[in-house]
Tab-separated table of C-alpha atoms in Angstrom:
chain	number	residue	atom	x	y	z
A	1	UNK	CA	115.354	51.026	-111.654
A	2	UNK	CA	113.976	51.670	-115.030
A	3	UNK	CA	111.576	53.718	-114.311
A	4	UNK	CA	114.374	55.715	-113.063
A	5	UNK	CA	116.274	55.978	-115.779
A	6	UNK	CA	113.674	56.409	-118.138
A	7	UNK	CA	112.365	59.712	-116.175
A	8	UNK	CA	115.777	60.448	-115.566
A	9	UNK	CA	115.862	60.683	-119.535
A	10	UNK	CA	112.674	62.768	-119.732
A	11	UNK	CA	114.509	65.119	-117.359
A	12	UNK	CA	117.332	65.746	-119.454
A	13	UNK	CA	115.301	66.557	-122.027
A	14	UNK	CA	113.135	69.034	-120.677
A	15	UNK	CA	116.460	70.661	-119.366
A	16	UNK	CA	117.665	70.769	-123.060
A	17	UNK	CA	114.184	72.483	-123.998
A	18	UNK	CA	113.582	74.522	-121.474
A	19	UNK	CA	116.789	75.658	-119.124
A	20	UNK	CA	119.531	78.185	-120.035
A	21	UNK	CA	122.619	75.724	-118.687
A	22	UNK	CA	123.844	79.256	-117.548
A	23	UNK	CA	120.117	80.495	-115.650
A	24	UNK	CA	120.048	81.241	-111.879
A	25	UNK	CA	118.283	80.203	-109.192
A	26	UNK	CA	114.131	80.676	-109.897
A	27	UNK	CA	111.795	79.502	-106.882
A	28	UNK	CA	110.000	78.178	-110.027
A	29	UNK	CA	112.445	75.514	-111.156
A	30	UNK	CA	109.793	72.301	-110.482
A	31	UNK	CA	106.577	73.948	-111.540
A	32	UNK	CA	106.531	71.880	-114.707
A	33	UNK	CA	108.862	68.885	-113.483
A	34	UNK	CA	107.055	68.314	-110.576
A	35	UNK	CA	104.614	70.459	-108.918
A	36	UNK	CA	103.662	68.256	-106.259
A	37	UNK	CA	107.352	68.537	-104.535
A	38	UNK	CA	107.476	71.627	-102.739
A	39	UNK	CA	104.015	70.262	-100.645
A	40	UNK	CA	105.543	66.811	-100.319
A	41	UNK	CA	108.654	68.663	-98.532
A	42	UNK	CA	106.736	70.644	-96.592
A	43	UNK	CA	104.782	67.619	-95.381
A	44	UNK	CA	107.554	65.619	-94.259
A	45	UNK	CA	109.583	68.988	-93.453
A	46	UNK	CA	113.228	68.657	-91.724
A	47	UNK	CA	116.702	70.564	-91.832
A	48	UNK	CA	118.865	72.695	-93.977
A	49	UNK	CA	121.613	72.900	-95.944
A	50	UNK	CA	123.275	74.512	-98.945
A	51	UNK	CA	124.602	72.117	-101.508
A	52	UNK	CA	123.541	69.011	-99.867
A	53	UNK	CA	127.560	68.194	-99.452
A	54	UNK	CA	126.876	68.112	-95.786
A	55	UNK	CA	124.011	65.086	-96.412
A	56	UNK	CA	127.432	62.564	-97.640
A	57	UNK	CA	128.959	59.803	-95.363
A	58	UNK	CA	132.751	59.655	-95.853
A	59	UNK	CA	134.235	57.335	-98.418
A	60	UNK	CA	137.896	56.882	-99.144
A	61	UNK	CA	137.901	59.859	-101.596
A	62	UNK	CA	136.996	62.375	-98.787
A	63	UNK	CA	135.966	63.070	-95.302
A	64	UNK	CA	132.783	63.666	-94.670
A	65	UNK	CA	131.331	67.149	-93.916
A	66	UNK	CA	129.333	65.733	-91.018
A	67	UNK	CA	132.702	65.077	-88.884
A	68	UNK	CA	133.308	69.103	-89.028
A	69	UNK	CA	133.990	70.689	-85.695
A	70	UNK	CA	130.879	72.417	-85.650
A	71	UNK	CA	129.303	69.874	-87.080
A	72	UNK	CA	130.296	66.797	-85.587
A	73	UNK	CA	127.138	65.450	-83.632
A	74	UNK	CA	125.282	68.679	-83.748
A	75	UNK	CA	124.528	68.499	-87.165
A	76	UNK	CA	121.085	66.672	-87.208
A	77	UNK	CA	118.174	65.404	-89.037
A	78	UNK	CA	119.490	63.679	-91.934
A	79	UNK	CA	117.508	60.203	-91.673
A	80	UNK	CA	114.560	63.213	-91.917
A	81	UNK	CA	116.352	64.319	-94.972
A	82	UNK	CA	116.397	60.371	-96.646
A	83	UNK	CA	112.650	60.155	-95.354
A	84	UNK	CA	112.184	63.709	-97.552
A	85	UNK	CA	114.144	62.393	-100.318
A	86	UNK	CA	111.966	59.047	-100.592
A	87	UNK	CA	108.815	60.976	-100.632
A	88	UNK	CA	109.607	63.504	-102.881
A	89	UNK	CA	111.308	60.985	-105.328
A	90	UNK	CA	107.755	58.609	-105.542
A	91	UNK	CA	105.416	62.058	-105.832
A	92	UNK	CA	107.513	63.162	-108.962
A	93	UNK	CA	107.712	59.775	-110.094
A	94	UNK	CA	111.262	59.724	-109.641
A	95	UNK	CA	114.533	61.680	-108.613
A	96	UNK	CA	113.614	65.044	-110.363
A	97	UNK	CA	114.863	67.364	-106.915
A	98	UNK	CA	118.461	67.786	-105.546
A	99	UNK	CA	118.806	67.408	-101.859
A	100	UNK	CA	119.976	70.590	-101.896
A	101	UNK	CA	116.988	72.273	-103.099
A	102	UNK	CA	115.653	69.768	-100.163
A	103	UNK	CA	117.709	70.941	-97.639
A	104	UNK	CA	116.688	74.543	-98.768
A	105	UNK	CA	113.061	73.890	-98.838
A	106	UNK	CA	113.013	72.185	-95.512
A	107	UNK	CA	114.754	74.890	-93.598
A	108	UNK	CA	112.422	77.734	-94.796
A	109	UNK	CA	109.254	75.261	-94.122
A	110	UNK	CA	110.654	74.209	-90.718
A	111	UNK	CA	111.437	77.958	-89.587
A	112	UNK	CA	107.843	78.496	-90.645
A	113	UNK	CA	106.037	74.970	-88.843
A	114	UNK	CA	108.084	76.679	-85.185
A	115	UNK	CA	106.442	80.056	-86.043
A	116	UNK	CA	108.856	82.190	-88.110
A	117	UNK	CA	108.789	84.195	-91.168
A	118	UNK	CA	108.587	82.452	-94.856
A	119	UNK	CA	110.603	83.059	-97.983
A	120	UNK	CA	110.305	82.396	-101.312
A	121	UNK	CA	113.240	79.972	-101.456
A	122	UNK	CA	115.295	79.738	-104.962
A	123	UNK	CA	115.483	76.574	-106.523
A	124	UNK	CA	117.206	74.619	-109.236
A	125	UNK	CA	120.423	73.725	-107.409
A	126	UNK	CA	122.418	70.904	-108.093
A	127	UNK	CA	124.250	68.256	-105.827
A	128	UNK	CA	127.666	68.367	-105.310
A	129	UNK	CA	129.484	65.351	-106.229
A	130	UNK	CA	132.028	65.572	-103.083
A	131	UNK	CA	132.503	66.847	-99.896
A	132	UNK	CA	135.242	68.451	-98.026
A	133	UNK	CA	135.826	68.220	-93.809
A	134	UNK	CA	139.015	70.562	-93.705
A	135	UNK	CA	136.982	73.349	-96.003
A	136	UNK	CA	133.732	73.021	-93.777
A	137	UNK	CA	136.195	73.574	-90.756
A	138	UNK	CA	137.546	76.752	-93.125
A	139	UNK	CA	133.910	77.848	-94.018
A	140	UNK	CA	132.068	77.734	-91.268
A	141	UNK	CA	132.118	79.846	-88.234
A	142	UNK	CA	133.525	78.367	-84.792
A	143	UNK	CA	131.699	78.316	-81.964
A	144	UNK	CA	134.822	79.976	-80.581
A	145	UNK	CA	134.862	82.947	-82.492
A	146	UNK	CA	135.573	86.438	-81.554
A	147	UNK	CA	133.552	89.119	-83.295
A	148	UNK	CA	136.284	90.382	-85.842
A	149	UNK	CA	136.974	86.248	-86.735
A	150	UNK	CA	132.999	86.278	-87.460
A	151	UNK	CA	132.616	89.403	-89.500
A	152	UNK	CA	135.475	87.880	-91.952
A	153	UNK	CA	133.842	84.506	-91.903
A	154	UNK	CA	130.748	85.743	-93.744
A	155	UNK	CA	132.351	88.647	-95.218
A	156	UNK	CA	134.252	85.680	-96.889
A	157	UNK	CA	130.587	84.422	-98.042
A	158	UNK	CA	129.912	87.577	-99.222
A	159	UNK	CA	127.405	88.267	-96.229
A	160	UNK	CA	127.501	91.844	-94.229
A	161	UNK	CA	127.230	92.690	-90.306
A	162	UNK	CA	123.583	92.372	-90.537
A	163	UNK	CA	123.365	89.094	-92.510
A	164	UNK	CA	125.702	87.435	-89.560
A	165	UNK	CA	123.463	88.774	-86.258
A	166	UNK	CA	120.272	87.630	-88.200
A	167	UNK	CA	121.416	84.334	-89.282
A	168	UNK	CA	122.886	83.358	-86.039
A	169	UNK	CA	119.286	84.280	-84.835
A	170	UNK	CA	119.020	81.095	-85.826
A	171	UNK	CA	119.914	79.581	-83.034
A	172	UNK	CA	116.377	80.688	-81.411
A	173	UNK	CA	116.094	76.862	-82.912
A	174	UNK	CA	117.645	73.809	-81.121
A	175	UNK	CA	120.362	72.536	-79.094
A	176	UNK	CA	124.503	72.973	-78.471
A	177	UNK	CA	126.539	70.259	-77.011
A	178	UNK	CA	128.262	70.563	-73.671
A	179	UNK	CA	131.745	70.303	-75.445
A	180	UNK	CA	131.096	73.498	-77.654
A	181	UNK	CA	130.250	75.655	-74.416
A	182	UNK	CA	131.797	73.957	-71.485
A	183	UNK	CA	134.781	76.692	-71.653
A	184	UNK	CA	132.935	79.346	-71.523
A	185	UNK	CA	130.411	78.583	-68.381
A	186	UNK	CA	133.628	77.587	-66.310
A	187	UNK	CA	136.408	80.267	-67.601
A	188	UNK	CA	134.544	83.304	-69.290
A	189	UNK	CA	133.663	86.709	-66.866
A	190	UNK	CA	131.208	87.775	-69.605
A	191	UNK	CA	128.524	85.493	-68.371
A	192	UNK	CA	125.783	85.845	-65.632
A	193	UNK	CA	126.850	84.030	-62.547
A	194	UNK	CA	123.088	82.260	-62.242
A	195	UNK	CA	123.557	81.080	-66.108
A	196	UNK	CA	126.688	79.889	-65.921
A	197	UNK	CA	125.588	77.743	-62.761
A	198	UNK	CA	122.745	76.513	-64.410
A	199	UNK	CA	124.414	75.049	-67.692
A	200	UNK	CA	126.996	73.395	-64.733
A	201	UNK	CA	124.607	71.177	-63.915
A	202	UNK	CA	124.414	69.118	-66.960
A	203	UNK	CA	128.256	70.133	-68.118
A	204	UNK	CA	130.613	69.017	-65.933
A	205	UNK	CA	134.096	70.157	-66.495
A	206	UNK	CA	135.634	66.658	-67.040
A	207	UNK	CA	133.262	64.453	-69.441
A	208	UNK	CA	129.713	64.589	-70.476
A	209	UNK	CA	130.968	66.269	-73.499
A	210	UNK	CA	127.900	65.193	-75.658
A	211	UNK	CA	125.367	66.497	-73.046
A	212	UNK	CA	122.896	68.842	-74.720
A	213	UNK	CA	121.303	72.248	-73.404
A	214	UNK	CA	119.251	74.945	-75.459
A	215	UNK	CA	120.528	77.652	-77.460
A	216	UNK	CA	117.754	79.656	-75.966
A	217	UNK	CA	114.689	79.304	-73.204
A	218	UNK	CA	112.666	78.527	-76.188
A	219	UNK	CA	114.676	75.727	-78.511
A	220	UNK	CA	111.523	75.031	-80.666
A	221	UNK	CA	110.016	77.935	-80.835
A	222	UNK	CA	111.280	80.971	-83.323
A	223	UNK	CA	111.307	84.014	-81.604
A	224	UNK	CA	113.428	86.994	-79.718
A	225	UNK	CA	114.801	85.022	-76.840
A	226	UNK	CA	118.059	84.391	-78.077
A	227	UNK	CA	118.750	87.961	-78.827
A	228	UNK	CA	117.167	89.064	-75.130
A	229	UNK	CA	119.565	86.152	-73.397
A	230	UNK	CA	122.991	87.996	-74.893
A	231	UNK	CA	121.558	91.575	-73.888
A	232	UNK	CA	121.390	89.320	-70.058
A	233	UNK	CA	125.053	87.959	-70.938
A	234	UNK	CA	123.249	84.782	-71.336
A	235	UNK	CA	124.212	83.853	-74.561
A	236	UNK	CA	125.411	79.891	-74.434
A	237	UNK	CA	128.209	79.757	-77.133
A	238	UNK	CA	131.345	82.554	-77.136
A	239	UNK	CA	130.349	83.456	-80.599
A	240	UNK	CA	126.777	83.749	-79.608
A	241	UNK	CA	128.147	86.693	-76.595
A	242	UNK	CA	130.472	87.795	-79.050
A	243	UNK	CA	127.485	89.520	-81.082
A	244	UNK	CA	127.024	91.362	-77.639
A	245	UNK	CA	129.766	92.342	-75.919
A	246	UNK	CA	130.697	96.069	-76.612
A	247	UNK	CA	131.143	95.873	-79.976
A	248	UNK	CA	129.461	96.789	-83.348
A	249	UNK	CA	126.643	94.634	-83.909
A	250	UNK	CA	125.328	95.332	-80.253
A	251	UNK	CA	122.756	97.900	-81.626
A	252	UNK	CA	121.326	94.883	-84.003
A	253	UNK	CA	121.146	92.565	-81.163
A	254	UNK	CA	119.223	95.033	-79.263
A	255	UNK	CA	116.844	95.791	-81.863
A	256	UNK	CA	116.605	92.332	-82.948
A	257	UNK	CA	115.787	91.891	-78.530
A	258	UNK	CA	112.810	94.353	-78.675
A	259	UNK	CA	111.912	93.726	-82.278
A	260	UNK	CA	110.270	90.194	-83.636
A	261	UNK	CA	109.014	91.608	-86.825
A	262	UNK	CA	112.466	93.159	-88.247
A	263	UNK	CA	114.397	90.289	-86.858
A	264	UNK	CA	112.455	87.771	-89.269
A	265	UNK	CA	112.484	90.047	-92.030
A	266	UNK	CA	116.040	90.655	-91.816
A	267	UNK	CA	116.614	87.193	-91.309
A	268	UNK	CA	113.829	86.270	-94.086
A	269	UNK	CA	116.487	88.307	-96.473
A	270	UNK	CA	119.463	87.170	-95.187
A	271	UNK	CA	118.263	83.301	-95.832
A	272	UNK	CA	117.677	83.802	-99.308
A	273	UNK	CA	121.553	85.402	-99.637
A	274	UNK	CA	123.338	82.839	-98.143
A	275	UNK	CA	120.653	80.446	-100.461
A	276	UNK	CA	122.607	82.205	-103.180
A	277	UNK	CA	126.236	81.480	-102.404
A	278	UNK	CA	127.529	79.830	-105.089
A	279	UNK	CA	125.132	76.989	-106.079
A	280	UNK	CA	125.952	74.248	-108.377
A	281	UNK	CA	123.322	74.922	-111.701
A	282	UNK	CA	123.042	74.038	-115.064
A	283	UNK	CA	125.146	71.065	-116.071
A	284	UNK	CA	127.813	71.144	-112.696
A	285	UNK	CA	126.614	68.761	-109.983
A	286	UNK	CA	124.079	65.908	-109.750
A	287	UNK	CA	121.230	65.158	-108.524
A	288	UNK	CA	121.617	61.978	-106.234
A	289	UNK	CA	119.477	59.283	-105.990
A	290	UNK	CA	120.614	58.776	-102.550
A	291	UNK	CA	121.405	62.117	-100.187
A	292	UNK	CA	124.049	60.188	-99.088
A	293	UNK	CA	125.985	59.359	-101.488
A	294	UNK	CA	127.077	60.474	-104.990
A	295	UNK	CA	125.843	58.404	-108.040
């Protein structure tokens, strides 16, 4: 532990030299601290995340962002996250980048690894020191959402129409569980019939809540599929339909449908704006030794 604290010193030093306490975001932030990080991440690349608060376990001061409705057991990757954090901490010689800028890194180089677009990510974020369940239930969109309940989500974030139907492109990527969709293969109209049979078969209406089925035909691979399934009324989720269903982001689905290259600029763009959302810099925050837990 003292070679922790004594680079943990030589940090806080160079921050006194070098930083404006009041700078933003620079995707140049470890050049001098340690330039070996952004390849170590990259190597041992997992999931995202915004201020790391989603990376704590609960204590008795809060509730745990993992245990979110949307989050709850959907949510994955974070022993991947600990195995990032380990690496990066021994390359630099100790714990010189916030899981945040972790989570950040590891979401633009796994987008990349399944055959998306890159960004130059932002860095120099801090670690929040707590987390909050009811605000992640506030903050982030339902799975149940209508289209007007979505646009005021991120419009809330300070993200437009376009930033929502590129971001929940995202969900070209990875898996939903049977208890976020089960209503709407058993009760919704807006769905085709074939679809709706085929997600029956591993989502039963009573139990096998934690079953799993893919967003899209192609859960690890980044491409159009997911915007082509909700122009089929195919989409798994309500909220993913929603973004097709009459209303005013169908054009952008469509385009997004027939369109690979604007779809991962747009959502290229949109990445790096919701990187910016209010980050913890300068002197607010920590950087944790342990993603899981504040210091």
């Amino acid at each position: 532990m003292g070679s922790y604290s004594f680079c943990i010193a030589v940090l806080v030093m160079f921050n006194l030299s070098f930083m404006d306490f009041s700078a933003s975001l620079n995707p140049y932030f470890y050049a001098k601290v340690c330039p070996q990080a952004l390849p170590t991440i990259k190597r041992v690349v997992g999931a995202a995340g915004c201020d790391a608060s989603i990376l704590l376990d609960s204590t008795s001061a809060f509730t745990s962002e993992k245990n979110a409705v949307p989050n709850a057991n959907s949510a994955r990757g974070f022993e991947v996250i600990d195995r990032i954090k380990y690496e990066v901490d021994k390359v630099c010689g100790c714990p010189a980048v916030s899981c945040a800028d972790i989570l950040a890194v590891a979401a633009r180089d796994s987008v990349v690894a399944l055959g998306g677009p890159s960004w130059e990510v932002q860095l120099g974020r801090r670690d929040s020191t707590t987390a909050s369940e009811s605000k992640a239930n506030d903050d982030i969109p339902s799975p149940s959402m209508d289209l007007p309940e979505l646009i005021n989500s991120f419009k809330k974030q300070g993200l437009n129409m376009k930033d929502l139907v590129a971001l929940s492109g995202g969900h070209t990527l990875g898996l939903s569980q049977c208890r976020l969709f089960k209503n709407r293969i058993y009760n919704e109209s807006n769905i085709d019939p074939n679809f709706a049979r085929q997600r029956r078969a591993t989502c039963p209406p009573n139990g096998g809540d934690s079953n799993l089925a893919p967003l899209d035909p192609t859960p690890a691979s980044f491409d159009t599929k997911y915007f082509s399934n909700l122009v089929s009324n195919k989409g798994l989720l309500h909220s993913d339909q929603a973004l097709y269903n009459g209303g005013q982001t169908d054009y952008l689905v469509k385009t997004y449908s027939k369109n690979f290259v604007a779809f991962s600029k747009d959502f290229a763009s949109s990445m790096i704006k919701m990187g910016n959302i209010k980050p913890l810099t300068g002197k607010r925050g920590q950087i944790r030794l342990d993603c899981k837990k504040v210091n």
